[in-house]
Coordinates of C-alpha atoms in Angstrom, one line a residue:
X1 CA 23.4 159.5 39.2
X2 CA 23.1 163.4 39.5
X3 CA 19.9 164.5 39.1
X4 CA 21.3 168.4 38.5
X5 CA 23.1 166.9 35.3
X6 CA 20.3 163.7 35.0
X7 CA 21.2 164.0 30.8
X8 CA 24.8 163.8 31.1
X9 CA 25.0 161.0 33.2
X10 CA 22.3 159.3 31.5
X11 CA 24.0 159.9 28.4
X12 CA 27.4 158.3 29.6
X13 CA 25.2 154.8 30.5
X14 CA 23.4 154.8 27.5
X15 CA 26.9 155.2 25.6
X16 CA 29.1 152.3 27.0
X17 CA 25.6 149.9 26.9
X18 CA 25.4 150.8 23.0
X19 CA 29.6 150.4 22.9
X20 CA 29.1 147.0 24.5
X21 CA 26.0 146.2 23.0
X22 CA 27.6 147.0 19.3
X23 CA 24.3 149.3 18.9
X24 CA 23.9 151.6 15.9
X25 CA 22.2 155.3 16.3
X26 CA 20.4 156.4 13.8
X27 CA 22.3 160.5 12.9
X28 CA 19.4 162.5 13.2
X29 CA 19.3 160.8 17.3
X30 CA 22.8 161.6 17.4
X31 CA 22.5 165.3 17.3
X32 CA 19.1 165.5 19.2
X33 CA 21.3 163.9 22.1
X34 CA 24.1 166.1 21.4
X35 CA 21.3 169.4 21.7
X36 CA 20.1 167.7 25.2
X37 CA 23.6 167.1 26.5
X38 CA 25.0 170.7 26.1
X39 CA 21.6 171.9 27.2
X40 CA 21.9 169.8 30.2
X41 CA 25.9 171.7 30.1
X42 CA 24.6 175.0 30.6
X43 CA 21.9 174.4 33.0
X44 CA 25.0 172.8 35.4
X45 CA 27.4 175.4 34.9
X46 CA 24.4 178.0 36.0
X47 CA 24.0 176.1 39.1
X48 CA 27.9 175.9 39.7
X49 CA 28.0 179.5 39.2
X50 CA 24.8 180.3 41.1
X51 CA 26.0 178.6 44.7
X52 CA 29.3 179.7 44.1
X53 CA 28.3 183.0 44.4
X54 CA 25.5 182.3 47.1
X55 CA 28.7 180.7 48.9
X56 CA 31.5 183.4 48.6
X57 CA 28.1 185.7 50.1
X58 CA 26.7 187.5 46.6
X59 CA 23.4 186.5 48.6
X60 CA 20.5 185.9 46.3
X61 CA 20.1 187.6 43.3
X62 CA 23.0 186.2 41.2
X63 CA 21.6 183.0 42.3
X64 CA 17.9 183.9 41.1
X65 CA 19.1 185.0 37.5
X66 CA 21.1 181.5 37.3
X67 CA 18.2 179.7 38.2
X68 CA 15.6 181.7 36.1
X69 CA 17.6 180.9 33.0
X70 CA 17.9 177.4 34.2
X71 CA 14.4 177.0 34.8
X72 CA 14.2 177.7 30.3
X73 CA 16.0 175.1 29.9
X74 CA 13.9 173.0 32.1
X75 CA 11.1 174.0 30.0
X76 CA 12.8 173.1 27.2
X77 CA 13.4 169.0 28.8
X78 CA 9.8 168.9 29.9
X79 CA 9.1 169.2 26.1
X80 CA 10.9 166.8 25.3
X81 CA 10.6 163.9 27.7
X82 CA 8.1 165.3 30.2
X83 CA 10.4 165.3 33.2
X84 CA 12.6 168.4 34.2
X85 CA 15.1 167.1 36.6
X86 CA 15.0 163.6 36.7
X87 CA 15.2 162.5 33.0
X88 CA 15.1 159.3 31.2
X89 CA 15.0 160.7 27.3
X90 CA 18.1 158.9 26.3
X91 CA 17.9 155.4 25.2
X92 CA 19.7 152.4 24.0
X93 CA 20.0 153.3 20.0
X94 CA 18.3 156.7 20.4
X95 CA 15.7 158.6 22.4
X96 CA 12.3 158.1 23.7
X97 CA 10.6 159.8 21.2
X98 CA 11.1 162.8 18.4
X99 CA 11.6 166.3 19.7
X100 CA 7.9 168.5 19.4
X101 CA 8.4 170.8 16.3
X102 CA 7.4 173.4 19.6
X103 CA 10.7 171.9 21.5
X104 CA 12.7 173.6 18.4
X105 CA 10.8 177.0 18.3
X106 CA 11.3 177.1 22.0
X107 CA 15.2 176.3 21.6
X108 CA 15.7 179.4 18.9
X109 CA 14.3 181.6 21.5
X110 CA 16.7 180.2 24.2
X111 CA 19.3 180.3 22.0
X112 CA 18.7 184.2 20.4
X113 CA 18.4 185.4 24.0
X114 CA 20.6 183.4 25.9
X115 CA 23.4 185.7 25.0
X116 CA 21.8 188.9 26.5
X117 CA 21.4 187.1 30.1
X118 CA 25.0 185.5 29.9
X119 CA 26.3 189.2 29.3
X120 CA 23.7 190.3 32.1
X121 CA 25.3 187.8 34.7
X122 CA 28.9 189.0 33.5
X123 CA 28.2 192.5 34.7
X124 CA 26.5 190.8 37.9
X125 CA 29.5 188.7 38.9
X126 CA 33.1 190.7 37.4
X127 CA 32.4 193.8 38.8
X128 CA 30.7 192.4 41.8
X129 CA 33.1 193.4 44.9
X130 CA 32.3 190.1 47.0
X131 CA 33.1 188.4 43.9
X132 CA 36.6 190.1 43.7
X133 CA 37.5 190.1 47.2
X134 CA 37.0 186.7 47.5
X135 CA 38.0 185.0 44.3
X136 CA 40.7 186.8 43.6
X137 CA 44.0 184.7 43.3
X138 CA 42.3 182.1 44.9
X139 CA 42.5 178.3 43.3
X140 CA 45.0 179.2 40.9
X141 CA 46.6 175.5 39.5
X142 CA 49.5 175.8 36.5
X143 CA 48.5 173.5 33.9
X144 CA 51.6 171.0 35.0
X145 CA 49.8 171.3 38.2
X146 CA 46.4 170.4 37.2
X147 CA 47.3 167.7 34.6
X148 CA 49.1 166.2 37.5
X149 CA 46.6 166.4 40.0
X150 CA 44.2 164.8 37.1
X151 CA 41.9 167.6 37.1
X152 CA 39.2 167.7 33.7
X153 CA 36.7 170.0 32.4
X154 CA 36.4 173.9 33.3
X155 CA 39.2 173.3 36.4
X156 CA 41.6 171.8 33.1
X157 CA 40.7 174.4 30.8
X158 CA 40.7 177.4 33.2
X159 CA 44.7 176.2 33.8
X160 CA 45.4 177.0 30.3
X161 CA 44.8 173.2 28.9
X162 CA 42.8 173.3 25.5
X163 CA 41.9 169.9 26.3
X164 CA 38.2 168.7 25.5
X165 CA 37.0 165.2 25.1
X166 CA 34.2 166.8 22.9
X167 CA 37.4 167.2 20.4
X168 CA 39.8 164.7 21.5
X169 CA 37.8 161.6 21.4
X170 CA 34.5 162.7 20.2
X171 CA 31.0 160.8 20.4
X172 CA 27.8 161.2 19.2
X173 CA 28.4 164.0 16.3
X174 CA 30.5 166.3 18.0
X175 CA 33.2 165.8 15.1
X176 CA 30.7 167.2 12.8
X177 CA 30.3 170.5 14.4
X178 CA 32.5 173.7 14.9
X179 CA 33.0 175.4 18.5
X180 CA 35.9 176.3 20.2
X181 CA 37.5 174.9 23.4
X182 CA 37.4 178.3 25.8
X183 CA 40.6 178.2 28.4
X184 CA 41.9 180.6 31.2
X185 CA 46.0 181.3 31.7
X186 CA 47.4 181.6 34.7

């Protein structure tokens, strides 16, 4: 369906065909799934961030840094399936095959450095004058606003609503694990 979030929306096939189906997933599927799908999460939100700036004229380099971190987790697909964009590693009752043991050496290194870049895009983008000037006070929705106009995801949450389907209705194994639901105010 999208082949810039190819695991996501494979994922939300491959869920209502196991819901019809009445198919069982074995855990240890479960959370490699649930690894892929926020994987596949952060490469998106790089792209959304990348060509936003690109569009509001940041020309370029905040682009390049979204794509060159993108590109790791990329990298980190290929290893698993063999594709990078258009994937097919989810499947009816689990996944093609068994992550590499060098898949999960390759994911602690994202994952140890991942944090530098993210704080290395921050100082790109907040302080970034093109940024301000043309974000500022722009799109603003109140949360009455936005739960009326049906809005989900980062547009909900960025109006203030700690509303997650990760928490409020949760599949695979995200009720076994521990994160927090970020969320803006207006």
């Amino acid at each position: 369906l999208c082949y810039a979030s190819a695991n996501t929306w494979s994922h939300a096939y491959i869920y209502a065909a196991e819901d019809l189906l009445e198919v069982e997933v074995p855990e240890r599927a479960e959370y490699i799934r649930m690894v892929a799908i926020e994987l596949q999460r952060i490469a998106s939100h790089l792209m959304a961030t990348g060509f936003l700036l690109n569009d509001i004229g940041a020309f370029a380099t905040p682009l390049m840094y979204c794509f060159r971190e993108r590109e790791r987790i990329l990298d980190l697909f290929e290893m698993l399936c063999g594709a990078r964009l258009t994937l097919s590693y989810m499947r009816p009752g689990g996944v093609l095959q068994a992550a590499p043991p060098d898949f999960w050496l390759a994911l602690n290194t994202f994952l140890q450095e991942m944090p530098g870049y993210v704080d290395e895009l921050d100082g790109l983008i907040t302080g970034n004058e093109i940024v301000i000037s043309r974000m500022r006070n722009v799109g603003i929705l109140p949360s009455d606003m936005a739960i009326n106009c049906s809005m989900t995801g980062p547009v909900l949450r960025a109006s203030g609503v700690a509303w997650d389907r990760r928490k409020m209705d949760p599949h695979e194994v995200y009720d076994r694990v521990e994160f927090d639901v970020p969320t803006g105010s207006v």
